[in-house]
Short mmCIF file of N, CA and C in Angstrom, two decimals:
data_model
loop_
_atom_site.label_atom_id
_atom_site.label_comp_id
_atom_site.label_asym_id
_atom_site.label_seq_id
_atom_site.Cartn_x
_atom_site.Cartn_y
_atom_site.Cartn_z
N UNK A 1 -3.55 21.78 38.11
CA UNK A 1 -3.01 23.11 38.38
C UNK A 1 -1.61 23.20 37.77
N UNK A 2 -1.36 24.25 37.04
CA UNK A 2 -0.02 24.50 36.51
C UNK A 2 0.44 25.87 36.98
N UNK A 3 1.73 26.10 36.89
CA UNK A 3 2.28 27.38 37.32
C UNK A 3 1.66 28.55 36.54
N UNK A 4 1.29 28.29 35.29
CA UNK A 4 0.69 29.34 34.47
C UNK A 4 -0.66 29.79 35.04
N UNK A 5 -1.33 28.90 35.79
CA UNK A 5 -2.63 29.21 36.37
C UNK A 5 -2.54 29.78 37.78
N UNK A 6 -1.34 29.98 38.29
CA UNK A 6 -1.17 30.51 39.63
C UNK A 6 -1.79 31.91 39.70
N UNK A 7 -2.77 32.11 40.59
CA UNK A 7 -3.42 33.41 40.64
C UNK A 7 -2.58 34.46 41.35
N UNK A 8 -2.81 35.70 41.02
CA UNK A 8 -2.23 36.81 41.75
C UNK A 8 -3.11 37.01 42.98
N UNK A 9 -2.49 37.07 44.14
CA UNK A 9 -3.20 37.28 45.40
C UNK A 9 -2.78 38.65 45.94
N UNK A 10 -3.71 39.33 46.57
CA UNK A 10 -3.42 40.68 47.03
C UNK A 10 -3.85 40.86 48.48
N UNK A 11 -3.01 41.56 49.24
CA UNK A 11 -3.32 41.92 50.62
C UNK A 11 -3.23 43.44 50.72
N UNK A 12 -3.37 43.94 51.90
CA UNK A 12 -3.30 45.39 52.10
C UNK A 12 -1.97 45.98 51.61
N UNK A 13 -0.87 45.29 51.91
CA UNK A 13 0.46 45.83 51.59
C UNK A 13 1.22 45.05 50.53
N UNK A 14 0.69 43.90 50.13
CA UNK A 14 1.47 43.00 49.28
C UNK A 14 0.70 42.53 48.05
N UNK A 15 1.48 42.17 47.04
CA UNK A 15 0.98 41.42 45.90
C UNK A 15 1.77 40.12 45.88
N UNK A 16 1.06 39.00 45.83
CA UNK A 16 1.70 37.70 45.70
C UNK A 16 1.45 37.25 44.27
N UNK A 17 2.52 37.05 43.54
CA UNK A 17 2.40 36.70 42.13
C UNK A 17 3.46 35.69 41.75
N UNK A 18 3.26 35.11 40.60
CA UNK A 18 4.24 34.19 40.01
C UNK A 18 5.55 34.96 39.81
N UNK A 19 6.66 34.29 40.02
CA UNK A 19 7.95 34.91 39.74
C UNK A 19 8.05 35.21 38.26
N UNK A 20 8.69 36.32 37.93
CA UNK A 20 8.96 36.68 36.55
C UNK A 20 10.46 36.52 36.28
N UNK A 21 10.79 36.28 35.05
CA UNK A 21 12.21 36.09 34.69
C UNK A 21 13.05 37.31 35.02
N UNK A 22 12.43 38.47 35.10
CA UNK A 22 13.15 39.73 35.36
C UNK A 22 13.31 40.03 36.85
N UNK A 23 12.90 39.12 37.74
CA UNK A 23 12.97 39.37 39.18
C UNK A 23 14.34 39.11 39.80
N UNK A 24 15.28 38.62 39.03
CA UNK A 24 16.57 38.21 39.57
C UNK A 24 17.29 39.26 40.40
N UNK A 25 17.35 40.49 39.93
CA UNK A 25 18.08 41.52 40.67
C UNK A 25 17.42 41.82 42.01
N UNK A 26 16.08 41.90 42.03
CA UNK A 26 15.37 42.11 43.29
C UNK A 26 15.63 40.97 44.26
N UNK A 27 15.56 39.74 43.77
CA UNK A 27 15.78 38.57 44.62
C UNK A 27 17.17 38.66 45.25
N UNK A 28 18.16 38.95 44.41
CA UNK A 28 19.54 39.04 44.90
C UNK A 28 19.70 40.18 45.90
N UNK A 29 19.26 41.37 45.51
CA UNK A 29 19.46 42.55 46.35
C UNK A 29 18.67 42.51 47.66
N UNK A 30 17.47 41.96 47.62
CA UNK A 30 16.57 42.09 48.77
C UNK A 30 16.58 40.94 49.76
N UNK A 31 17.05 39.75 49.33
CA UNK A 31 17.10 38.68 50.34
C UNK A 31 18.07 37.55 50.05
N UNK A 32 18.21 37.10 48.83
CA UNK A 32 18.95 35.86 48.56
C UNK A 32 20.45 35.97 48.75
N UNK A 33 21.00 37.17 48.72
CA UNK A 33 22.44 37.34 48.89
C UNK A 33 22.83 37.60 50.34
N UNK A 34 21.87 37.66 51.23
CA UNK A 34 22.12 38.02 52.63
C UNK A 34 22.29 36.75 53.48
N UNK A 35 23.50 36.51 53.99
CA UNK A 35 23.73 35.32 54.80
C UNK A 35 22.86 35.27 56.07
N UNK A 36 22.46 36.42 56.59
CA UNK A 36 21.57 36.45 57.76
C UNK A 36 20.18 35.91 57.40
N UNK A 37 19.73 36.20 56.19
CA UNK A 37 18.41 35.75 55.74
C UNK A 37 18.45 34.27 55.40
N UNK A 38 19.50 33.82 54.77
CA UNK A 38 19.55 32.45 54.24
C UNK A 38 20.12 31.42 55.22
N UNK A 39 20.51 31.84 56.40
CA UNK A 39 21.14 30.88 57.32
C UNK A 39 20.22 29.75 57.75
N UNK A 40 18.89 29.98 57.77
CA UNK A 40 17.97 28.94 58.23
C UNK A 40 17.11 28.34 57.12
N UNK A 41 17.33 28.72 55.89
CA UNK A 41 16.56 28.15 54.79
C UNK A 41 17.29 26.92 54.23
N UNK A 42 16.64 26.19 53.35
CA UNK A 42 17.22 24.94 52.85
C UNK A 42 18.15 25.12 51.66
N UNK A 43 18.23 26.36 51.14
CA UNK A 43 19.08 26.61 49.98
C UNK A 43 20.23 27.54 50.36
N UNK A 44 21.27 27.54 49.53
CA UNK A 44 22.47 28.33 49.81
C UNK A 44 22.30 29.78 49.38
N UNK A 45 23.03 30.64 50.07
CA UNK A 45 23.05 32.05 49.73
C UNK A 45 23.45 32.22 48.26
N UNK A 46 22.82 33.15 47.57
CA UNK A 46 23.19 33.41 46.17
C UNK A 46 24.44 34.28 46.15
N UNK A 47 25.41 33.85 45.37
CA UNK A 47 26.70 34.54 45.35
C UNK A 47 26.83 35.54 44.21
N UNK A 48 25.79 35.61 43.37
CA UNK A 48 25.82 36.58 42.27
C UNK A 48 24.39 36.85 41.79
N UNK A 49 24.20 38.00 41.15
CA UNK A 49 22.89 38.27 40.57
C UNK A 49 22.49 37.21 39.54
N UNK A 50 23.47 36.61 38.87
CA UNK A 50 23.17 35.56 37.89
C UNK A 50 22.49 34.36 38.55
N UNK A 51 22.91 34.01 39.77
CA UNK A 51 22.29 32.89 40.49
C UNK A 51 20.82 33.21 40.79
N UNK A 52 20.55 34.44 41.19
CA UNK A 52 19.17 34.85 41.47
C UNK A 52 18.35 34.91 40.20
N UNK A 53 18.96 35.32 39.11
CA UNK A 53 18.25 35.34 37.82
C UNK A 53 17.90 33.92 37.38
N UNK A 54 18.83 32.99 37.58
CA UNK A 54 18.56 31.59 37.23
C UNK A 54 17.41 31.05 38.08
N UNK A 55 17.38 31.41 39.37
CA UNK A 55 16.28 31.00 40.24
C UNK A 55 14.96 31.59 39.74
N UNK A 56 14.96 32.87 39.38
CA UNK A 56 13.74 33.52 38.89
C UNK A 56 13.22 32.83 37.63
N UNK A 57 14.13 32.52 36.72
CA UNK A 57 13.72 31.85 35.47
C UNK A 57 13.16 30.46 35.76
N UNK A 58 13.82 29.71 36.64
CA UNK A 58 13.34 28.37 36.99
C UNK A 58 12.00 28.43 37.71
N UNK A 59 11.84 29.40 38.60
CA UNK A 59 10.57 29.56 39.33
C UNK A 59 9.45 29.95 38.38
N UNK A 60 9.76 30.76 37.39
CA UNK A 60 8.77 31.23 36.42
C UNK A 60 8.12 30.07 35.67
N UNK A 61 8.88 29.02 35.43
CA UNK A 61 8.34 27.87 34.70
C UNK A 61 7.90 26.73 35.63
N UNK A 62 8.01 26.94 36.95
CA UNK A 62 7.50 25.96 37.89
C UNK A 62 8.47 24.90 38.35
N UNK A 63 9.76 25.10 38.14
CA UNK A 63 10.75 24.12 38.56
C UNK A 63 10.69 23.85 40.06
N UNK A 64 10.40 24.88 40.85
CA UNK A 64 10.40 24.73 42.30
C UNK A 64 9.00 24.56 42.87
N UNK A 65 8.07 24.13 42.06
CA UNK A 65 6.72 23.87 42.54
C UNK A 65 5.68 24.77 41.90
N UNK A 66 4.46 24.30 41.92
CA UNK A 66 3.35 25.00 41.31
C UNK A 66 2.88 26.17 42.15
N UNK A 67 2.94 26.02 43.47
CA UNK A 67 2.43 27.05 44.38
C UNK A 67 3.59 27.83 44.98
N UNK A 68 4.18 28.71 44.20
CA UNK A 68 5.32 29.50 44.65
C UNK A 68 5.10 30.95 44.24
N UNK A 69 4.90 31.81 45.22
CA UNK A 69 4.64 33.22 44.94
C UNK A 69 5.81 34.10 45.32
N UNK A 70 6.07 35.09 44.49
CA UNK A 70 6.98 36.18 44.85
C UNK A 70 6.18 37.12 45.74
N UNK A 71 6.79 37.58 46.82
CA UNK A 71 6.17 38.58 47.68
C UNK A 71 6.63 39.94 47.19
N UNK A 72 5.67 40.73 46.68
CA UNK A 72 5.98 42.04 46.13
C UNK A 72 5.39 43.11 47.05
N UNK A 73 6.21 44.05 47.47
CA UNK A 73 5.75 45.15 48.29
C UNK A 73 5.04 46.15 47.39
N UNK A 74 3.75 46.39 47.66
CA UNK A 74 2.97 47.31 46.81
C UNK A 74 3.60 48.69 46.72
N UNK A 75 4.10 49.16 47.83
CA UNK A 75 4.65 50.51 47.93
C UNK A 75 5.78 50.76 46.93
N UNK A 76 6.59 49.72 46.66
CA UNK A 76 7.75 49.90 45.79
C UNK A 76 7.68 49.09 44.49
N UNK A 77 6.89 48.02 44.50
CA UNK A 77 6.84 47.12 43.34
C UNK A 77 8.00 46.14 43.29
N UNK A 78 8.80 46.08 44.36
CA UNK A 78 9.96 45.18 44.38
C UNK A 78 9.65 43.86 45.06
N UNK A 79 10.28 42.79 44.57
CA UNK A 79 10.19 41.47 45.19
C UNK A 79 11.05 41.50 46.45
N UNK A 80 10.43 41.14 47.60
CA UNK A 80 11.15 41.17 48.88
C UNK A 80 11.23 39.80 49.54
N UNK A 81 10.63 38.79 48.91
CA UNK A 81 10.66 37.44 49.48
C UNK A 81 9.82 36.49 48.67
N UNK A 82 9.54 35.34 49.27
CA UNK A 82 8.69 34.35 48.61
C UNK A 82 7.92 33.56 49.66
N UNK A 83 6.80 33.01 49.22
CA UNK A 83 5.96 32.17 50.06
C UNK A 83 5.33 31.11 49.16
N UNK A 84 5.18 29.91 49.67
CA UNK A 84 4.55 28.88 48.85
C UNK A 84 4.70 27.51 49.43
N UNK A 85 4.27 26.53 48.66
CA UNK A 85 4.40 25.14 49.06
C UNK A 85 5.68 24.59 48.46
N UNK A 86 6.55 24.10 49.32
CA UNK A 86 7.79 23.49 48.83
C UNK A 86 7.55 22.05 48.41
N UNK A 87 6.46 21.47 48.93
CA UNK A 87 6.01 20.15 48.51
C UNK A 87 4.50 20.16 48.50
N UNK A 88 3.90 19.58 47.47
CA UNK A 88 2.45 19.49 47.40
C UNK A 88 2.06 18.15 46.80
N UNK A 89 1.16 17.47 47.47
CA UNK A 89 0.60 16.22 46.96
C UNK A 89 -0.83 16.54 46.53
N UNK A 90 -1.03 16.75 45.24
CA UNK A 90 -2.34 17.14 44.70
C UNK A 90 -3.39 16.04 44.91
N UNK A 91 -2.94 14.79 44.93
CA UNK A 91 -3.89 13.69 45.12
C UNK A 91 -4.42 13.66 46.55
N UNK A 92 -3.51 13.73 47.50
CA UNK A 92 -3.89 13.67 48.92
C UNK A 92 -4.30 15.05 49.46
N UNK A 93 -3.99 16.10 48.69
CA UNK A 93 -4.29 17.48 49.10
C UNK A 93 -3.59 17.84 50.41
N UNK A 94 -2.29 17.51 50.45
CA UNK A 94 -1.45 17.86 51.58
C UNK A 94 -0.20 18.56 51.06
N UNK A 95 0.48 19.28 51.92
CA UNK A 95 1.69 19.95 51.48
C UNK A 95 2.51 20.49 52.63
N UNK A 96 3.70 20.93 52.27
CA UNK A 96 4.59 21.59 53.22
C UNK A 96 4.91 22.97 52.65
N UNK A 97 4.81 23.97 53.50
CA UNK A 97 5.03 25.35 53.06
C UNK A 97 6.39 25.85 53.50
N UNK A 98 6.79 26.95 52.86
CA UNK A 98 8.01 27.64 53.23
C UNK A 98 7.90 29.10 52.87
N UNK A 99 8.73 29.91 53.50
CA UNK A 99 8.74 31.34 53.21
C UNK A 99 10.09 31.93 53.55
N UNK A 100 10.35 33.07 52.95
CA UNK A 100 11.57 33.83 53.24
C UNK A 100 11.27 35.29 52.90
N UNK A 101 11.86 36.19 53.67
CA UNK A 101 11.69 37.62 53.40
C UNK A 101 12.98 38.34 53.78
N UNK A 102 13.27 39.40 53.04
CA UNK A 102 14.48 40.16 53.28
C UNK A 102 14.52 40.79 54.67
N UNK A 103 15.72 40.94 55.19
CA UNK A 103 15.92 41.45 56.55
C UNK A 103 15.31 42.83 56.77
N UNK A 104 15.30 43.68 55.74
CA UNK A 104 14.72 45.03 55.88
C UNK A 104 13.23 44.99 56.19
N UNK A 105 12.59 43.83 56.00
CA UNK A 105 11.14 43.72 56.19
C UNK A 105 10.78 42.79 57.34
N UNK A 106 11.77 42.39 58.14
CA UNK A 106 11.51 41.55 59.30
C UNK A 106 10.71 42.35 60.34
N UNK A 107 9.93 41.64 61.12
CA UNK A 107 9.19 42.21 62.26
C UNK A 107 8.19 43.29 61.87
N UNK A 108 7.64 43.19 60.67
CA UNK A 108 6.62 44.13 60.20
C UNK A 108 5.29 43.42 59.90
N UNK A 109 5.23 42.13 60.18
CA UNK A 109 4.01 41.37 59.95
C UNK A 109 3.76 41.00 58.50
N UNK A 110 4.74 41.21 57.63
CA UNK A 110 4.54 40.96 56.20
C UNK A 110 4.48 39.48 55.85
N UNK A 111 5.30 38.65 56.49
CA UNK A 111 5.25 37.22 56.20
C UNK A 111 3.92 36.65 56.70
N UNK A 112 3.48 37.09 57.87
CA UNK A 112 2.19 36.64 58.39
C UNK A 112 1.07 37.04 57.43
N UNK A 113 1.13 38.25 56.92
CA UNK A 113 0.13 38.73 55.96
C UNK A 113 0.13 37.88 54.69
N UNK A 114 1.31 37.59 54.18
CA UNK A 114 1.43 36.77 52.97
C UNK A 114 0.95 35.34 53.23
N UNK A 115 1.35 34.77 54.38
CA UNK A 115 0.94 33.40 54.71
C UNK A 115 -0.57 33.29 54.84
N UNK A 116 -1.20 34.24 55.51
CA UNK A 116 -2.65 34.18 55.69
C UNK A 116 -3.37 34.19 54.35
N UNK A 117 -2.88 34.99 53.42
CA UNK A 117 -3.50 35.03 52.09
C UNK A 117 -3.27 33.72 51.34
N UNK A 118 -2.06 33.18 51.44
CA UNK A 118 -1.77 31.92 50.79
C UNK A 118 -2.63 30.80 51.37
N UNK A 119 -2.78 30.77 52.69
CA UNK A 119 -3.60 29.73 53.33
C UNK A 119 -5.05 29.81 52.88
N UNK A 120 -5.56 31.00 52.75
CA UNK A 120 -6.93 31.19 52.27
C UNK A 120 -7.10 30.52 50.90
N UNK A 121 -6.15 30.76 50.03
CA UNK A 121 -6.21 30.17 48.69
C UNK A 121 -6.03 28.65 48.74
N UNK A 122 -5.02 28.18 49.45
CA UNK A 122 -4.69 26.76 49.47
C UNK A 122 -5.82 25.94 50.10
N UNK A 123 -6.36 26.41 51.22
CA UNK A 123 -7.42 25.66 51.89
C UNK A 123 -8.79 25.85 51.25
N UNK A 124 -9.15 27.09 50.92
CA UNK A 124 -10.51 27.34 50.46
C UNK A 124 -10.70 27.19 48.95
N UNK A 125 -9.70 27.55 48.17
CA UNK A 125 -9.82 27.48 46.71
C UNK A 125 -9.29 26.17 46.14
N UNK A 126 -8.19 25.68 46.68
CA UNK A 126 -7.58 24.47 46.14
C UNK A 126 -8.00 23.20 46.90
N UNK A 127 -8.66 23.35 48.04
CA UNK A 127 -9.19 22.20 48.75
C UNK A 127 -8.18 21.33 49.46
N UNK A 128 -7.02 21.89 49.80
CA UNK A 128 -6.05 21.10 50.57
C UNK A 128 -6.64 20.78 51.93
N UNK A 129 -6.30 19.59 52.47
CA UNK A 129 -6.86 19.17 53.75
C UNK A 129 -5.90 19.38 54.92
N UNK A 130 -4.60 19.46 54.64
CA UNK A 130 -3.65 19.73 55.72
C UNK A 130 -2.34 20.27 55.16
N UNK A 131 -1.69 21.07 55.99
CA UNK A 131 -0.38 21.61 55.66
C UNK A 131 0.55 21.44 56.85
N UNK A 132 1.83 21.38 56.52
CA UNK A 132 2.87 21.26 57.53
C UNK A 132 3.97 22.26 57.20
N UNK A 133 4.61 22.75 58.23
CA UNK A 133 5.76 23.62 58.05
C UNK A 133 6.74 23.37 59.17
N UNK A 134 7.98 23.75 58.96
CA UNK A 134 8.96 23.57 60.03
C UNK A 134 9.96 24.72 60.01
N UNK A 135 10.62 24.88 61.12
CA UNK A 135 11.68 25.89 61.20
C UNK A 135 12.83 25.36 62.04
N UNK A 136 14.01 25.82 61.73
CA UNK A 136 15.20 25.50 62.50
C UNK A 136 14.94 25.94 63.94
N UNK A 137 15.31 25.12 64.91
CA UNK A 137 15.05 25.45 66.31
C UNK A 137 15.75 26.74 66.74
N UNK A 138 16.77 27.14 65.99
CA UNK A 138 17.49 28.38 66.32
C UNK A 138 16.79 29.62 65.76
N UNK A 139 15.65 29.42 65.10
CA UNK A 139 14.91 30.53 64.49
C UNK A 139 13.47 30.58 65.04
N UNK A 140 13.30 30.92 66.32
CA UNK A 140 11.97 30.91 66.92
C UNK A 140 11.01 31.93 66.31
N UNK A 141 11.52 32.98 65.68
CA UNK A 141 10.64 33.99 65.05
C UNK A 141 9.78 33.34 63.97
N UNK A 142 10.32 32.35 63.27
CA UNK A 142 9.57 31.66 62.25
C UNK A 142 8.40 30.88 62.85
N UNK A 143 8.63 30.30 64.01
CA UNK A 143 7.56 29.59 64.71
C UNK A 143 6.44 30.53 65.13
N UNK A 144 6.80 31.74 65.50
CA UNK A 144 5.77 32.74 65.88
C UNK A 144 4.88 33.08 64.70
N UNK A 145 5.46 33.17 63.50
CA UNK A 145 4.67 33.41 62.30
C UNK A 145 3.67 32.26 62.10
N UNK A 146 4.14 31.04 62.24
CA UNK A 146 3.27 29.88 62.06
C UNK A 146 2.13 29.90 63.06
N UNK A 147 2.43 30.21 64.31
CA UNK A 147 1.39 30.27 65.34
C UNK A 147 0.37 31.37 65.04
N UNK A 148 0.84 32.53 64.58
CA UNK A 148 -0.08 33.62 64.23
C UNK A 148 -1.00 33.23 63.08
N UNK A 149 -0.56 32.28 62.28
CA UNK A 149 -1.36 31.82 61.14
C UNK A 149 -2.19 30.58 61.47
N UNK A 150 -2.25 30.21 62.75
CA UNK A 150 -3.11 29.13 63.18
C UNK A 150 -2.48 27.75 63.23
N UNK A 151 -1.19 27.65 63.01
CA UNK A 151 -0.52 26.36 63.08
C UNK A 151 -0.22 26.01 64.52
N UNK A 152 -0.24 24.71 64.81
CA UNK A 152 0.10 24.25 66.15
C UNK A 152 1.35 23.40 66.10
N UNK A 153 2.12 23.53 67.16
CA UNK A 153 3.36 22.77 67.28
C UNK A 153 3.04 21.28 67.35
N UNK A 154 3.77 20.48 66.60
CA UNK A 154 3.57 19.04 66.58
C UNK A 154 4.71 18.31 67.30
N UNK A 155 5.95 18.51 66.82
CA UNK A 155 7.08 17.78 67.37
C UNK A 155 8.39 18.36 66.85
N UNK A 156 9.49 17.85 67.37
CA UNK A 156 10.83 18.18 66.87
C UNK A 156 11.41 16.95 66.19
N UNK A 157 12.23 17.21 65.17
CA UNK A 157 12.92 16.12 64.49
C UNK A 157 14.16 16.66 63.80
N UNK A 158 15.01 15.74 63.38
CA UNK A 158 16.17 16.11 62.58
C UNK A 158 15.78 16.00 61.12
N UNK A 159 16.23 16.97 60.33
CA UNK A 159 15.99 16.92 58.87
C UNK A 159 17.30 17.19 58.15
N UNK A 160 17.53 16.40 57.12
CA UNK A 160 18.72 16.59 56.30
C UNK A 160 18.42 17.60 55.20
N UNK A 161 19.33 18.53 55.02
CA UNK A 161 19.20 19.55 53.99
C UNK A 161 20.25 19.29 52.92
N UNK A 162 19.85 18.66 51.79
CA UNK A 162 20.84 18.27 50.78
C UNK A 162 21.66 19.43 50.22
N UNK A 163 21.04 20.57 49.95
CA UNK A 163 21.78 21.67 49.33
C UNK A 163 22.88 22.21 50.26
N UNK A 164 22.65 22.10 51.56
CA UNK A 164 23.65 22.56 52.53
C UNK A 164 24.45 21.40 53.11
N UNK A 165 24.08 20.17 52.71
CA UNK A 165 24.75 18.96 53.16
C UNK A 165 24.89 18.90 54.68
N UNK A 166 23.79 19.15 55.36
CA UNK A 166 23.81 19.13 56.82
C UNK A 166 22.45 18.70 57.35
N UNK A 167 22.46 18.25 58.58
CA UNK A 167 21.22 17.89 59.27
C UNK A 167 20.94 18.97 60.30
N UNK A 168 19.68 19.38 60.40
CA UNK A 168 19.31 20.41 61.38
C UNK A 168 18.13 19.91 62.22
N UNK A 169 18.06 20.43 63.42
CA UNK A 169 16.93 20.13 64.31
C UNK A 169 15.84 21.14 64.00
N UNK A 170 14.63 20.64 63.72
CA UNK A 170 13.52 21.52 63.36
C UNK A 170 12.32 21.28 64.27
N UNK A 171 11.49 22.32 64.41
CA UNK A 171 10.20 22.21 65.05
C UNK A 171 9.16 22.15 63.93
N UNK A 172 8.26 21.18 64.03
CA UNK A 172 7.25 20.95 62.99
C UNK A 172 5.90 21.45 63.50
N UNK A 173 5.19 22.16 62.63
CA UNK A 173 3.86 22.70 62.93
C UNK A 173 2.88 22.18 61.89
N UNK A 174 1.61 22.00 62.28
CA UNK A 174 0.60 21.51 61.37
C UNK A 174 -0.70 22.31 61.49
N UNK A 175 -1.51 22.22 60.44
CA UNK A 175 -2.84 22.80 60.47
C UNK A 175 -3.69 22.04 59.44
N UNK A 176 -4.91 21.73 59.83
CA UNK A 176 -5.84 21.09 58.90
C UNK A 176 -6.79 22.15 58.34
N UNK A 177 -7.46 21.80 57.26
CA UNK A 177 -8.44 22.71 56.68
C UNK A 177 -9.57 22.95 57.67
N UNK A 178 -9.96 21.92 58.41
CA UNK A 178 -11.02 22.09 59.42
C UNK A 178 -10.61 23.09 60.48
N UNK A 179 -9.38 22.98 60.96
CA UNK A 179 -8.88 23.94 61.97
C UNK A 179 -8.85 25.35 61.39
N UNK A 180 -8.41 25.46 60.15
CA UNK A 180 -8.35 26.76 59.50
C UNK A 180 -9.75 27.38 59.41
N UNK A 181 -10.72 26.61 58.94
CA UNK A 181 -12.08 27.11 58.78
C UNK A 181 -12.69 27.50 60.12
N UNK A 182 -12.46 26.72 61.15
CA UNK A 182 -12.96 27.06 62.49
C UNK A 182 -12.37 28.38 62.96
N UNK A 183 -11.08 28.57 62.72
CA UNK A 183 -10.39 29.78 63.18
C UNK A 183 -10.90 31.01 62.46
N UNK A 184 -11.08 30.93 61.15
CA UNK A 184 -11.49 32.14 60.42
C UNK A 184 -12.98 32.46 60.59
N UNK A 185 -13.77 31.47 61.03
CA UNK A 185 -15.19 31.68 61.22
C UNK A 185 -15.56 32.08 62.65
N UNK A 186 -14.58 32.30 63.48
CA UNK A 186 -14.86 32.74 64.86
C UNK A 186 -15.34 34.15 64.90
#
């Protein structure tokens, strides 16, 4: 699998697609420059549109992983966040996911919608056997998204975040392909 083969996924309200080099301004305006949005993610707030453009260009060629989708709101055509695997082991078919969405789109079910579509692809099309995700303990809303997508709480641990040079306490959630298939076939 290469970034060039990343499929476009579609939901009722969203298009999940590969980042384009021209997405920088949307990324900056809609989420990456907002300290409220970036306070619990592993990367630093973008301080200029140039930083977001560099991220878009790097994502376009797969620097940040093969399974990384821009979340595009169908209604406007603008990038409002991202969802994907921050780590993927193609041999073992395991991975860790992450997501972020702009504050204007919080509490609208959009991340859950994007995650459910991504999980369908990752588990059913790519054959992954298990996924893991975590959130800062100070961000319980992220845990609710994971639970809505069928993940179960596993444990708490400390994780070091190199880009922010800090350690944070996180809650870890897991889901296997078997659990996913049982849930969607109910």
